[in-house]
mmCIF file of N, CA and C in Angstrom:
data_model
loop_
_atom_site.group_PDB
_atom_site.id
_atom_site.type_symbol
_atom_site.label_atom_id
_atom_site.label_comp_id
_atom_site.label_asym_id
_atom_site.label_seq_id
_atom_site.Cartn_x
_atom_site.Cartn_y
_atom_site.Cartn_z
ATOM 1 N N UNK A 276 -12.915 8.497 40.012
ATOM 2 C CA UNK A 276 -13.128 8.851 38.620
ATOM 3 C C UNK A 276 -11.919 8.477 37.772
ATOM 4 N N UNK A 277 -10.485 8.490 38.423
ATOM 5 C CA UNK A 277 -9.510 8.457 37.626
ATOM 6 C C UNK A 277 -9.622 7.097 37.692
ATOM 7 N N UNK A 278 -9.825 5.990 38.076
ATOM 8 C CA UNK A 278 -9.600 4.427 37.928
ATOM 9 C C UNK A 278 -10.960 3.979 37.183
ATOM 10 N N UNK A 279 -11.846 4.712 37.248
ATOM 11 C CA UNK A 279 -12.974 4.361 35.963
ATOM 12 C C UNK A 279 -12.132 4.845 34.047
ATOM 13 N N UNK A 280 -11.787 5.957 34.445
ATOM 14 C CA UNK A 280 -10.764 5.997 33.412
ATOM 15 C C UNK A 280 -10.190 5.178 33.002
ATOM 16 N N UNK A 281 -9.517 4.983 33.314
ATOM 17 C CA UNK A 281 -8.155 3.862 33.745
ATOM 18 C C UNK A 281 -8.619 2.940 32.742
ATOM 19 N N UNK A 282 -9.409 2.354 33.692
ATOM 20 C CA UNK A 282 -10.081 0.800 32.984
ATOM 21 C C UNK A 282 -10.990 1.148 31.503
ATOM 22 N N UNK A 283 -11.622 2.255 31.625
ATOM 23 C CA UNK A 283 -12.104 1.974 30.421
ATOM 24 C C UNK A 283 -11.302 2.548 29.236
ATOM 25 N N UNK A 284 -10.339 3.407 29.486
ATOM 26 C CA UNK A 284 -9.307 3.368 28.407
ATOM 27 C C UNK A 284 -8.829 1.650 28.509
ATOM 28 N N UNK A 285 -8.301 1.308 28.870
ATOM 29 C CA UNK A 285 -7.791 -0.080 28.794
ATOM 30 C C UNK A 285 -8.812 -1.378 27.956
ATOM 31 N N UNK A 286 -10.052 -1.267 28.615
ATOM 32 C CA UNK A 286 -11.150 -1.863 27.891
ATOM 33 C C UNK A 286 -11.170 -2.106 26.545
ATOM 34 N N UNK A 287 -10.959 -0.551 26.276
ATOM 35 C CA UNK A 287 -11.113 0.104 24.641
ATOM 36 C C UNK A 287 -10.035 -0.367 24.185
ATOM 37 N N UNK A 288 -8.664 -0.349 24.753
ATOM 38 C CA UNK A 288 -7.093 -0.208 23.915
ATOM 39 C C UNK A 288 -7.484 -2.124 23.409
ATOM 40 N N UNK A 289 -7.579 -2.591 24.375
ATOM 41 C CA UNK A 289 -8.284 -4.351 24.361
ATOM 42 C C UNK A 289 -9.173 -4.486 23.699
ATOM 43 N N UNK A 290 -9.914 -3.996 23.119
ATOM 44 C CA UNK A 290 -11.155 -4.128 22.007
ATOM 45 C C UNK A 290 -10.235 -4.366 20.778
ATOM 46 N N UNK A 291 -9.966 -2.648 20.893
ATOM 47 C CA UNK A 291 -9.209 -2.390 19.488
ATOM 48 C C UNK A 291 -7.785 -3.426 19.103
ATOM 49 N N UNK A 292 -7.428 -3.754 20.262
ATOM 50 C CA UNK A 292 -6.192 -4.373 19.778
ATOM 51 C C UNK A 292 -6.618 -6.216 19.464
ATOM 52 N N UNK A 293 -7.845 -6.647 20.249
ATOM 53 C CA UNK A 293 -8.225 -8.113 19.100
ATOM 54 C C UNK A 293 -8.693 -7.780 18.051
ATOM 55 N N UNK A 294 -9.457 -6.127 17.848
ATOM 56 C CA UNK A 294 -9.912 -6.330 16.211
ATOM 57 C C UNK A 294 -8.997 -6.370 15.360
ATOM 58 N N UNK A 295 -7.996 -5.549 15.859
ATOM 59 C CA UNK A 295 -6.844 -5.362 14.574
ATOM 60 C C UNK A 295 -6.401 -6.796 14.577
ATOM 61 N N UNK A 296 -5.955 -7.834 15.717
ATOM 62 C CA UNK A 296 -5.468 -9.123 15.469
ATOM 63 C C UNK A 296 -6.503 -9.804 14.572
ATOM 64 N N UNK A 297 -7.703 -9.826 14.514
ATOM 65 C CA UNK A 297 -8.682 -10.728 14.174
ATOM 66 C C UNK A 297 -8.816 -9.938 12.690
ATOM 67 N N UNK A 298 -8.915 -8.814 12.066
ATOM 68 C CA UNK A 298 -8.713 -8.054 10.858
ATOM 69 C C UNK A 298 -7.818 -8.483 9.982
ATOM 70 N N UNK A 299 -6.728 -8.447 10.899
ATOM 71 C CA UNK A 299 -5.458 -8.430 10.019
ATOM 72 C C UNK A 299 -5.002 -10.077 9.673
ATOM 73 N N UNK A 300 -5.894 -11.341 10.666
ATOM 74 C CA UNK A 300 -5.297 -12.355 10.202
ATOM 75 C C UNK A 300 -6.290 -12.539 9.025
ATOM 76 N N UNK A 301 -7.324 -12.336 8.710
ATOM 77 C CA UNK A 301 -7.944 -12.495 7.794
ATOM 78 C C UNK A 301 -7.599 -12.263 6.431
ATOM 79 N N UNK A 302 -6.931 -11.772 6.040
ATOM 80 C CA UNK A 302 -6.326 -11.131 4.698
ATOM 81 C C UNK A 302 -4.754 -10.990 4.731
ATOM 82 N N UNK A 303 -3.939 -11.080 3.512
ATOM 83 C CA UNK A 303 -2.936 -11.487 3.842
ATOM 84 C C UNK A 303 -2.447 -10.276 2.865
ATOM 85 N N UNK A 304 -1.067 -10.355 3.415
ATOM 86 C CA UNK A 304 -0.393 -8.958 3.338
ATOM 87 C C UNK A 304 0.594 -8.279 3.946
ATOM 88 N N UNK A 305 1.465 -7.668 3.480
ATOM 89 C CA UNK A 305 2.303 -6.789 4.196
ATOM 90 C C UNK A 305 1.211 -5.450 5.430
ATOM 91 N N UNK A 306 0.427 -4.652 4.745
ATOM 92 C CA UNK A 306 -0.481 -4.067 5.640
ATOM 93 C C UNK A 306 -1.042 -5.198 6.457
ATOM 94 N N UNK A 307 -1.681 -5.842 6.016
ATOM 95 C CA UNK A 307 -2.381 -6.869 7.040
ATOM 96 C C UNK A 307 -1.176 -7.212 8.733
ATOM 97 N N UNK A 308 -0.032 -7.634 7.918
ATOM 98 C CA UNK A 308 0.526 -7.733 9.049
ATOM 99 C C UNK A 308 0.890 -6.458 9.632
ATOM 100 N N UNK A 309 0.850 -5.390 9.414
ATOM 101 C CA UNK A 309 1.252 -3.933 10.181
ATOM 102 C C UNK A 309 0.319 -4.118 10.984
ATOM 103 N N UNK A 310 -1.315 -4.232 10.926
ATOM 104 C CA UNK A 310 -2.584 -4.115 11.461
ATOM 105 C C UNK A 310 -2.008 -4.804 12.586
ATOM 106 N N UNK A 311 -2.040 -6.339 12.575
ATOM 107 C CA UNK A 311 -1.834 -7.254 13.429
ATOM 108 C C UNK A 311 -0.585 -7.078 14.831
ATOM 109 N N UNK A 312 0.373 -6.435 13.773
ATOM 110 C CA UNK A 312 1.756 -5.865 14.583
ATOM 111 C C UNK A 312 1.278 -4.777 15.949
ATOM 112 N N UNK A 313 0.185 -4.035 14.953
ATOM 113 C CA UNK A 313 -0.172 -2.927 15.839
ATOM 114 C C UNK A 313 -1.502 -3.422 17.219
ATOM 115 N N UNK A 314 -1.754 -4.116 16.655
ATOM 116 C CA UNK A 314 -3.203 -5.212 17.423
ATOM 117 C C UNK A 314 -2.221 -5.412 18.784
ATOM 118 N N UNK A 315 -1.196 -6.313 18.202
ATOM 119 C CA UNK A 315 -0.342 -6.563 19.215
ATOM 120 C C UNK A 315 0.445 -5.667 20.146
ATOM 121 N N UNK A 316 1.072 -4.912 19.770
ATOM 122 C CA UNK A 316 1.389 -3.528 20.540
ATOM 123 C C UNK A 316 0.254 -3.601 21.707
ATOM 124 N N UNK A 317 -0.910 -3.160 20.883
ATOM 125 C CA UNK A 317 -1.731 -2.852 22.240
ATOM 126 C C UNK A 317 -2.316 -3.445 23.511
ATOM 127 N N UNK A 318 -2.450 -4.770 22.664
ATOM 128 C CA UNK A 318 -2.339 -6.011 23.856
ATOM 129 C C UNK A 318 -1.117 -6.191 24.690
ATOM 130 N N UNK A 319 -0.300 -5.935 24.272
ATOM 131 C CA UNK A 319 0.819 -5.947 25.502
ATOM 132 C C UNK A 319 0.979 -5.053 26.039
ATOM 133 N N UNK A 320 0.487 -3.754 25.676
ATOM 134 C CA UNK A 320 0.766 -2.970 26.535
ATOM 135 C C UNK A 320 -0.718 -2.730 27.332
ATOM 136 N N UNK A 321 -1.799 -3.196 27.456
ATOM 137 C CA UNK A 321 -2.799 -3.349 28.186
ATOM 138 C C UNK A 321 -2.231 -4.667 29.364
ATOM 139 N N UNK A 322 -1.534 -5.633 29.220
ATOM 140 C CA UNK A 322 -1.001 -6.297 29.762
ATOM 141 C C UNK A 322 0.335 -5.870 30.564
ATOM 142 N N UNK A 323 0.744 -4.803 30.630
ATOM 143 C CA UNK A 323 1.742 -4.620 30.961
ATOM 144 C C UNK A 323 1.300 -3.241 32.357
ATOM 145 N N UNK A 324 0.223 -2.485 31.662
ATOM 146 C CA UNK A 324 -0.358 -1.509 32.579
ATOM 147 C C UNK A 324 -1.229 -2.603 33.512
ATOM 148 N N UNK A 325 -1.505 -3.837 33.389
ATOM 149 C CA UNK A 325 -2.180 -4.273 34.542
ATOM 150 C C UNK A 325 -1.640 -4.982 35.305
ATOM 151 N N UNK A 326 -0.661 -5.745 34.852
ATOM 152 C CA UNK A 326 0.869 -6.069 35.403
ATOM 153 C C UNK A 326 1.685 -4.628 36.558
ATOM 154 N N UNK A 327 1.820 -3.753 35.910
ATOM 155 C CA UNK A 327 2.599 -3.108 36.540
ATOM 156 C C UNK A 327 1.988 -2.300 37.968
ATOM 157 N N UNK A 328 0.228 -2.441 37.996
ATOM 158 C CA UNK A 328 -0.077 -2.490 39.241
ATOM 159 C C UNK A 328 -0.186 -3.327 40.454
ATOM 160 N N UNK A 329 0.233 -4.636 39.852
ATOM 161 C CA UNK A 329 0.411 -5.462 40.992
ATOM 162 C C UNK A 329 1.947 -6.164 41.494
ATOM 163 N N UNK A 330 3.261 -4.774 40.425
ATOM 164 C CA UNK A 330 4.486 -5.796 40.877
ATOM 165 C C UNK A 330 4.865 -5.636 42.344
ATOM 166 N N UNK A 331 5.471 -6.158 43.074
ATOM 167 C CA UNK A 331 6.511 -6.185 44.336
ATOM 168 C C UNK A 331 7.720 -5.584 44.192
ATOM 169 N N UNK A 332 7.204 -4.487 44.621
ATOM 170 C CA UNK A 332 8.627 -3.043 44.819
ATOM 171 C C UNK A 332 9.488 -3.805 46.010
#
């Protein structure tokens, strides 16, 4: 149950974080780029939680 979690929080954080990229390049702006800033945040850190289950301790 906890790794169905897992992933579908992650799923979601990955949804939300291309809409905000794909939102925020559309319109231009100081907010626009916060959106995008924040898009990004979440993509790396969805990248980083799936990364960090496969490093070599």
């Amino acid at each position: 149950m906890k790794t169905v979690l897992s992933y579908s929080l992650q799923f979601v954080m990955f949804i939300v974080g291309v809409s905000c990229v794909v939102i925020g390049q559309k319109t231009v702006g100081i907010q626009s780029l916060g959106i995008m800033l924040i898009g990004l945040v979440l993509l790396l850190s969805v990248l980083y939680r799936y990364n960090k289950r496969y490093q070599i301790s």
